[in-house]
mmCIF file of C-alpha atoms and ligand atoms in Angstrom:
data_model
loop_
_atom_site.group_PDB
_atom_site.id
_atom_site.type_symbol
_atom_site.label_atom_id
_atom_site.label_comp_id
_atom_site.label_asym_id
_atom_site.label_seq_id
_atom_site.Cartn_x
_atom_site.Cartn_y
_atom_site.Cartn_z
ATOM 1 C CA MET A 1 0.000 0.000 0.000
ATOM 2 C CA LEU A 2 1.271 3.476 -0.855
ATOM 3 C CA ASP A 3 1.968 5.952 1.947
ATOM 4 C CA ASP A 4 -0.816 8.182 0.706
ATOM 5 C CA GLU A 5 -3.322 5.333 0.693
ATOM 6 C CA LEU A 6 -2.318 4.454 4.223
ATOM 7 C CA SER A 7 -2.801 8.067 5.225
ATOM 8 C CA LEU A 8 -6.240 8.152 3.611
ATOM 9 C CA HIS A 9 -7.240 5.095 5.640
ATOM 10 C CA GLN A 10 -5.949 6.748 8.784
ATOM 11 C CA ILE A 11 -7.838 9.955 8.052
ATOM 12 C CA ARG A 12 -11.028 7.988 7.473
ATOM 13 C CA ASP A 13 -10.640 5.905 10.645
ATOM 14 C CA ALA A 14 -9.756 8.929 12.783
ATOM 15 C CA PHE A 15 -12.636 10.953 11.382
ATOM 16 C CA LEU A 16 -15.275 8.246 11.813
ATOM 17 C CA ARG A 17 -14.081 7.599 15.380
ATOM 18 C CA GLU A 18 -14.422 11.310 16.080
ATOM 19 C CA VAL A 19 -17.912 11.393 14.548
ATOM 20 C CA GLU A 20 -18.984 8.498 16.743
ATOM 21 C CA ARG A 21 -17.535 10.134 19.857
ATOM 22 C CA ARG A 22 -19.317 13.425 19.172
ATOM 23 C CA HIS A 23 -22.540 11.614 18.303
ATOM 24 C CA ALA A 24 -22.469 9.746 21.628
ATOM 25 C CA GLU A 25 -22.366 13.126 23.406
ATOM 26 C CA HIS A 26 -25.754 13.817 21.837
ATOM 27 C CA GLU A 27 -27.455 10.505 22.579
ATOM 28 C CA PHE A 28 -26.967 9.313 18.992
ATOM 29 C CA THR A 29 -29.838 11.417 17.748
ATOM 30 C CA THR A 30 -30.478 10.809 14.045
ATOM 31 C CA ASP A 31 -32.572 13.965 13.651
ATOM 32 C CA TYR A 32 -30.277 16.394 11.808
ATOM 33 C CA ARG A 33 -32.149 19.455 13.081
ATOM 34 C CA ALA A 34 -31.772 18.337 16.683
ATOM 35 C CA LEU A 35 -28.137 17.394 16.168
ATOM 36 C CA ALA A 36 -27.364 20.707 14.445
ATOM 37 C CA GLN A 37 -28.922 22.597 17.325
ATOM 38 C CA ARG A 38 -26.893 20.636 19.862
ATOM 39 C CA LEU A 39 -23.719 21.378 17.903
ATOM 40 C CA GLY A 40 -24.529 25.081 17.544
ATOM 41 C CA VAL A 41 -25.026 24.837 13.785
ATOM 42 C CA THR A 42 -27.860 26.870 12.213
ATOM 43 C CA VAL A 43 -30.075 25.066 9.687
ATOM 44 C CA VAL A 44 -31.321 27.073 6.709
ATOM 45 C CA ALA A 45 -33.782 25.712 4.161
ATOM 46 C CA GLY A 46 -32.618 26.228 0.589
ATOM 47 C CA ARG A 47 -32.539 24.835 -2.915
ATOM 48 C CA SER A 48 -29.192 23.103 -2.514
ATOM 49 C CA ASN A 49 -27.171 21.395 0.208
ATOM 50 C CA GLN A 50 -24.128 23.147 1.672
ATOM 51 C CA ALA A 51 -22.073 23.596 4.812
ATOM 52 C CA ILE A 52 -20.897 27.161 5.417
ATOM 53 C CA THR A 53 -18.638 28.718 8.034
ATOM 54 C CA THR A 54 -18.462 32.512 8.209
ATOM 55 C CA SER A 55 -16.553 34.392 10.892
ATOM 56 C CA GLY A 56 -17.096 31.711 13.471
ATOM 57 C CA GLU A 57 -20.750 31.069 12.640
ATOM 58 C CA ARG A 58 -21.655 27.730 11.206
ATOM 59 C CA PHE A 59 -24.607 26.986 8.935
ATOM 60 C CA ILE A 60 -25.952 24.134 6.906
ATOM 61 C CA VAL A 61 -28.253 24.708 3.959
ATOM 62 C CA VAL A 62 -30.587 21.784 3.320
ATOM 63 C CA ASP A 63 -32.971 21.319 0.416
ATOM 64 C CA GLU A 64 -36.082 20.060 2.171
ATOM 65 C CA GLN A 65 -38.211 20.019 -1.007
ATOM 66 C CA VAL A 66 -37.154 16.410 -1.609
ATOM 67 C CA ALA A 67 -38.210 13.091 -0.089
ATOM 68 C CA GLU A 68 -37.791 13.105 3.679
ATOM 69 C CA GLN A 69 -35.292 10.231 3.527
ATOM 70 C CA ARG A 70 -33.078 12.229 1.193
ATOM 71 C CA ALA A 71 -33.303 15.465 3.156
ATOM 72 C CA ARG A 72 -32.370 13.588 6.338
ATOM 73 C CA PHE A 73 -29.265 12.081 4.747
ATOM 74 C CA SER A 74 -28.273 15.438 3.213
ATOM 75 C CA GLY A 75 -28.701 17.223 6.557
ATOM 76 C CA LEU A 76 -26.428 14.715 8.280
ATOM 77 C CA HIS A 77 -23.928 14.885 5.408
ATOM 78 C CA GLU A 78 -23.690 18.678 5.755
ATOM 79 C CA ILE A 79 -23.234 18.396 9.527
ATOM 80 C CA ALA A 80 -20.416 15.941 8.778
ATOM 81 C CA HIS A 81 -18.565 18.675 6.832
ATOM 82 C CA HIS A 82 -18.528 20.771 10.009
ATOM 83 C CA LEU A 83 -17.364 17.821 12.075
ATOM 84 C CA PHE A 84 -14.598 17.187 9.540
ATOM 85 C CA GLU A 85 -13.538 20.832 9.638
ATOM 86 C CA GLU A 86 -13.200 20.561 13.428
ATOM 87 C CA SER A 87 -11.634 17.102 13.578
ATOM 88 C CA GLU A 88 -8.306 17.189 15.371
ATOM 89 C CA ASP A 89 -8.452 21.008 15.241
ATOM 90 C CA GLY A 90 -8.473 21.027 11.469
ATOM 91 C CA TYR A 91 -5.526 18.687 11.080
ATOM 92 C CA LEU A 92 -7.451 15.988 9.182
ATOM 93 C CA ARG A 93 -8.689 18.383 6.509
ATOM 94 C CA ALA A 94 -5.249 19.961 6.207
ATOM 95 C CA ARG A 95 -3.704 16.515 5.814
ATOM 96 C CA LEU A 96 -6.235 15.607 3.122
ATOM 97 C CA LYS A 97 -5.461 18.794 1.185
ATOM 98 C CA ASP A 98 -1.793 18.021 1.540
ATOM 99 C CA ILE A 99 -2.162 14.525 0.091
ATOM 100 C CA PHE A 100 -4.092 15.918 -2.857
ATOM 101 C CA HIS A 101 -2.033 19.115 -3.184
ATOM 102 C CA HIS A 102 -1.782 18.488 -6.937
ATOM 103 C CA SER A 103 -5.577 18.382 -7.250
ATOM 104 C CA PRO A 104 -7.868 20.379 -4.954
ATOM 105 C CA GLU A 105 -10.805 18.825 -6.827
ATOM 106 C CA ALA A 106 -9.696 15.340 -5.771
ATOM 107 C CA ALA A 107 -9.434 16.508 -2.146
ATOM 108 C CA LYS A 108 -12.976 17.856 -2.325
ATOM 109 C CA HIS A 109 -14.219 14.651 -3.889
ATOM 110 C CA HIS A 110 -12.591 12.617 -1.144
ATOM 111 C CA GLU A 111 -14.121 14.808 1.541
ATOM 112 C CA GLU A 112 -17.532 14.160 -0.039
ATOM 113 C CA ASP A 113 -16.944 10.410 0.303
ATOM 114 C CA LEU A 114 -15.876 10.846 3.933
ATOM 115 C CA CYS A 115 -18.973 12.897 4.705
ATOM 116 C CA ASP A 116 -21.205 10.273 3.062
ATOM 117 C CA ALA A 117 -19.624 7.625 5.289
ATOM 118 C CA ALA A 118 -20.077 9.882 8.321
ATOM 119 C CA ALA A 119 -23.726 10.581 7.418
ATOM 120 C CA ALA A 120 -24.346 6.833 7.159
ATOM 121 C CA LEU A 121 -22.749 6.411 10.586
ATOM 122 C CA LEU A 122 -24.890 9.200 12.064
ATOM 123 C CA LEU A 123 -28.056 7.749 10.546
ATOM 124 C CA MET A 124 -27.232 4.125 11.363
ATOM 125 C CA PRO A 125 -25.009 4.205 14.462
ATOM 126 C CA ASN A 126 -22.777 1.270 15.342
ATOM 127 C CA HIS A 127 -25.009 -0.037 18.124
ATOM 128 C CA LEU A 128 -27.917 -0.308 15.653
ATOM 129 C CA LEU A 129 -25.722 -1.982 13.041
ATOM 130 C CA GLN A 130 -24.468 -4.472 15.645
ATOM 131 C CA GLU A 131 -28.029 -5.309 16.595
ATOM 132 C CA ALA A 132 -28.927 -5.852 12.929
ATOM 133 C CA VAL A 133 -25.858 -8.072 12.416
ATOM 134 C CA ARG A 134 -26.681 -10.140 15.519
ATOM 135 C CA VAL A 135 -30.139 -10.858 14.140
ATOM 136 C CA HIS A 136 -29.357 -11.278 10.434
ATOM 137 C CA GLY A 137 -25.604 -11.714 9.951
ATOM 138 C CA HIS A 138 -24.075 -9.917 6.979
ATOM 139 C CA SER A 139 -26.911 -10.018 4.483
ATOM 140 C CA PRO A 140 -29.587 -8.042 2.656
ATOM 141 C CA LEU A 141 -31.914 -8.669 5.610
ATOM 142 C CA THR A 142 -29.454 -6.704 7.741
ATOM 143 C CA ALA A 143 -29.817 -3.756 5.379
ATOM 144 C CA LEU A 144 -33.625 -4.002 5.488
ATOM 145 C CA PHE A 145 -33.529 -4.093 9.279
ATOM 146 C CA LEU A 146 -31.603 -0.796 9.178
ATOM 147 C CA VAL A 147 -34.096 0.715 6.726
ATOM 148 C CA THR A 148 -36.970 -0.151 9.044
ATOM 149 C CA ARG A 149 -35.271 0.956 12.226
ATOM 150 C CA SER A 150 -33.458 4.098 11.063
ATOM 151 C CA GLY A 151 -35.529 5.422 8.178
ATOM 152 C CA ALA A 152 -32.461 5.227 5.924
ATOM 153 C CA SER A 153 -32.866 4.507 2.218
ATOM 154 C CA ALA A 154 -32.119 0.990 0.960
ATOM 155 C CA GLN A 155 -29.149 2.478 -0.900
ATOM 156 C CA ALA A 156 -27.626 3.977 2.263
ATOM 157 C CA ALA A 157 -28.319 0.855 4.341
ATOM 158 C CA LEU A 158 -26.769 -1.385 1.691
ATOM 159 C CA ARG A 159 -23.536 0.612 1.874
ATOM 160 C CA ARG A 160 -23.509 0.715 5.663
ATOM 161 C CA VAL A 161 -23.732 -3.080 5.872
ATOM 162 C CA MET A 162 -21.239 -3.761 3.072
ATOM 163 C CA TRP A 163 -18.633 -1.265 4.270
ATOM 164 C CA HIS A 164 -18.515 -2.542 7.830
ATOM 165 C CA ARG A 165 -17.159 -5.974 6.891
ATOM 166 C CA ASP A 166 -13.893 -6.280 5.079
ATOM 167 C CA VAL A 167 -14.835 -8.959 2.555
ATOM 168 C CA PRO A 168 -15.191 -8.516 -1.197
ATOM 169 C CA SER A 169 -18.858 -7.937 -1.942
ATOM 170 C CA PHE A 170 -21.202 -6.583 -4.564
ATOM 171 C CA GLY A 171 -24.632 -5.217 -3.767
ATOM 172 C CA VAL A 172 -27.498 -4.693 -6.183
ATOM 173 C CA LEU A 173 -30.847 -2.946 -5.835
ATOM 174 C CA MET A 174 -33.113 -3.869 -8.757
ATOM 175 C CA ASN A 175 -36.720 -2.948 -9.450
ATOM 176 C CA ALA A 176 -39.487 -5.365 -10.521
ATOM 177 C CA LYS A 177 -38.760 -4.685 -14.209
ATOM 178 C CA GLY A 178 -35.147 -5.770 -13.837
ATOM 179 C CA LEU A 179 -33.694 -2.265 -13.858
ATOM 180 C CA VAL A 180 -30.620 -1.888 -11.644
ATOM 181 C CA LEU A 181 -31.310 1.218 -9.553
ATOM 182 C CA ASP A 182 -28.105 1.112 -7.566
ATOM 183 C CA SER A 183 -25.047 -1.049 -7.047
ATOM 184 C CA VAL A 184 -22.096 -1.150 -4.683
ATOM 185 C CA ASN A 185 -18.664 -2.672 -5.113
ATOM 186 C CA HIS A 186 -16.744 -3.120 -1.886
ATOM 187 C CA GLY A 187 -13.427 -4.670 -0.926
ATOM 188 C CA HIS A 188 -12.162 -5.788 -4.319
ATOM 189 C CA ALA A 189 -8.535 -5.078 -5.070
ATOM 190 C CA LYS A 190 -9.569 -3.341 -8.279
ATOM 191 C CA SER A 191 -12.636 -1.338 -9.020
ATOM 192 C CA TYR A 192 -15.184 -3.431 -10.941
ATOM 193 C CA PRO A 193 -18.345 -1.367 -11.035
ATOM 194 C CA ILE A 194 -21.564 -3.216 -11.843
ATOM 195 C CA GLY A 195 -23.156 0.022 -12.983
ATOM 196 C CA ARG A 196 -26.719 1.230 -12.731
ATOM 197 C CA ASN A 197 -29.669 2.235 -14.901
ATOM 198 C CA PHE A 198 -29.469 -0.866 -17.073
ATOM 199 C CA LEU A 199 -31.705 -3.926 -17.407
ATOM 200 C CA VAL A 200 -30.605 -7.335 -16.145
ATOM 201 C CA GLU A 201 -31.450 -9.983 -18.767
ATOM 202 C CA GLU A 202 -34.656 -11.956 -18.171
ATOM 203 C CA GLN A 203 -32.852 -15.304 -17.895
ATOM 204 C CA HIS A 204 -30.600 -14.155 -15.027
ATOM 205 C CA ALA A 205 -31.389 -15.904 -11.741
ATOM 206 C CA LEU A 206 -32.092 -12.539 -10.121
ATOM 207 C CA ARG A 207 -35.078 -12.283 -12.444
ATOM 208 C CA THR A 208 -36.151 -15.949 -12.766
ATOM 209 C CA SER A 209 -36.241 -16.485 -8.991
ATOM 210 C CA SER A 210 -39.241 -15.368 -7.039
ATOM 211 C CA PHE A 211 -38.615 -13.618 -3.779
ATOM 212 C CA ALA A 212 -40.846 -12.907 -0.835
ATOM 213 C CA PRO A 213 -40.589 -9.847 1.370
ATOM 214 C CA ASP A 214 -38.127 -10.306 4.210
ATOM 215 C CA ILE A 215 -37.291 -13.936 3.363
ATOM 216 C CA MET A 216 -33.842 -14.514 1.973
ATOM 217 C CA GLU A 217 -33.077 -16.886 -0.891
ATOM 218 C CA MET A 218 -29.594 -18.186 -1.643
ATOM 219 C CA PHE A 219 -28.196 -19.422 -4.970
ATOM 220 C CA ASP A 220 -25.180 -19.065 -7.247
ATOM 221 C CA ALA A 221 -25.300 -16.706 -10.226
ATOM 222 C CA PRO A 222 -23.025 -14.453 -12.273
ATOM 223 C CA VAL A 223 -22.453 -10.891 -11.106
ATOM 224 C CA PRO A 224 -24.596 -8.852 -13.556
ATOM 225 C CA PHE A 225 -22.083 -6.307 -14.817
ATOM 226 C CA SER A 226 -23.598 -3.674 -17.085
ATOM 227 C CA ASN A 227 -20.852 -4.358 -19.645
ATOM 228 C CA GLY A 228 -22.278 -7.856 -20.177
ATOM 229 C CA ASN A 229 -19.485 -9.802 -18.478
ATOM 230 C CA ARG A 230 -21.097 -12.915 -16.926
ATOM 231 C CA GLY A 231 -17.899 -14.800 -16.098
ATOM 232 C CA TRP A 232 -17.827 -14.156 -12.387
ATOM 233 C CA ILE A 233 -20.097 -16.573 -10.496
ATOM 234 C CA MET A 234 -20.724 -15.731 -6.865
ATOM 235 C CA ARG A 235 -23.048 -16.791 -4.068
ATOM 236 C CA VAL A 236 -26.133 -14.605 -4.088
ATOM 237 C CA ARG A 237 -28.416 -13.851 -1.189
ATOM 238 C CA ALA A 238 -31.482 -11.865 -2.107
ATOM 239 C CA CYS A 239 -34.856 -10.793 -0.822
ATOM 240 C CA LEU A 240 -37.552 -8.252 -1.588
ATOM 241 C CA ASP A 241 -37.736 -4.980 0.253
ATOM 242 C CA GLY A 242 -41.057 -3.486 1.314
ATOM 243 C CA ARG A 243 -41.407 -1.780 -2.093
ATOM 244 C CA GLY A 244 -41.163 -4.818 -4.352
ATOM 245 C CA ARG A 245 -37.520 -4.250 -5.185
ATOM 246 C CA THR A 246 -34.870 -6.966 -5.062
ATOM 247 C CA LEU A 247 -31.922 -6.373 -2.764
ATOM 248 C CA ALA A 248 -29.032 -8.770 -3.424
ATOM 249 C CA PHE A 249 -25.589 -9.429 -1.975
ATOM 250 C CA PHE A 250 -22.942 -11.196 -4.102
ATOM 251 C CA ASN A 251 -20.062 -12.820 -2.192
ATOM 252 C CA ARG A 252 -17.582 -15.619 -2.609
ATOM 253 C CA ALA A 253 -19.177 -18.757 -1.139
ATOM 254 C CA GLU A 254 -16.521 -19.115 1.575
ATOM 255 C CA HIS A 255 -17.345 -15.641 2.856
ATOM 256 C CA VAL A 256 -21.003 -16.452 3.414
ATOM 257 C CA ILE A 257 -21.590 -17.193 7.060
ATOM 258 C CA ARG A 258 -24.386 -19.690 7.470
ATOM 259 C CA ILE A 259 -27.134 -18.750 9.824
ATOM 260 C CA ASP A 260 -30.708 -19.836 9.503
ATOM 261 C CA ASP A 261 -31.338 -17.218 6.869
ATOM 262 C CA ARG A 262 -34.707 -18.458 5.777
ATOM 263 C CA GLN A 263 -36.486 -17.603 8.957
ATOM 264 C CA PRO A 264 -38.820 -14.639 8.582
ATOM 265 C CA ALA A 265 -37.334 -11.382 9.749
ATOM 266 C CA LEU A 266 -37.973 -10.490 13.333
ATOM 267 C CA PHE A 267 -39.150 -6.963 12.790
HETATM 268 ZN ZN1 ZN B 1 -20.795 17.479 0.781
#
């Protein structure tokens, strides 16, 4: 691993630890308005999402004309920018800028990723994730548990579950017509994006299988890359969410921990 990559990991770990510590001081509230108030940050409704600091005063602008789920995530993301600014008295942000001194745009982009991870942590705190994992292991049911309990979107919950375990995984959220709405690639040495906004072919097991809400099915099938590559067979665990969409995890078989996955969810 390159020095810079190591530093990026360290920045991420230090930042997320700091976010969790600060969150604990405020009883892990997931309400961004309440959290902002506790942190002394003023919330302003607007047509975009931003975090602003002016002469010691801190604001977040949140577009609340969108679905509540989205506004909630955006509010927490903007709070995360303030937490990042303050982390280790500004050292973490300075270090990030230093690593990307050749490209301020890349530094900004990386900070966006960090704030997404922090927003996911604020919305789905570790104690809630641990509870979900105790009940459902590392699976799509775990993500659905988080959706139900935290009000997060399936997309955010999928990432929260995948990112917490260091095994190569793909995640797919597909609608009833076979359209991939979202996908996640985590833990692979190289980036192999599945893609989104494309149709999975009708003969793929994700489409020929029938799923029931909250009951997980397991089978082997190729990872449905948008570029048509079907050479990578993995173990699939999939179920329906409450909106008729298929949520699927793809892992290597040896990484799938057997629990009695077929039992109905306990929520
Ligand atoms: Zn941002």
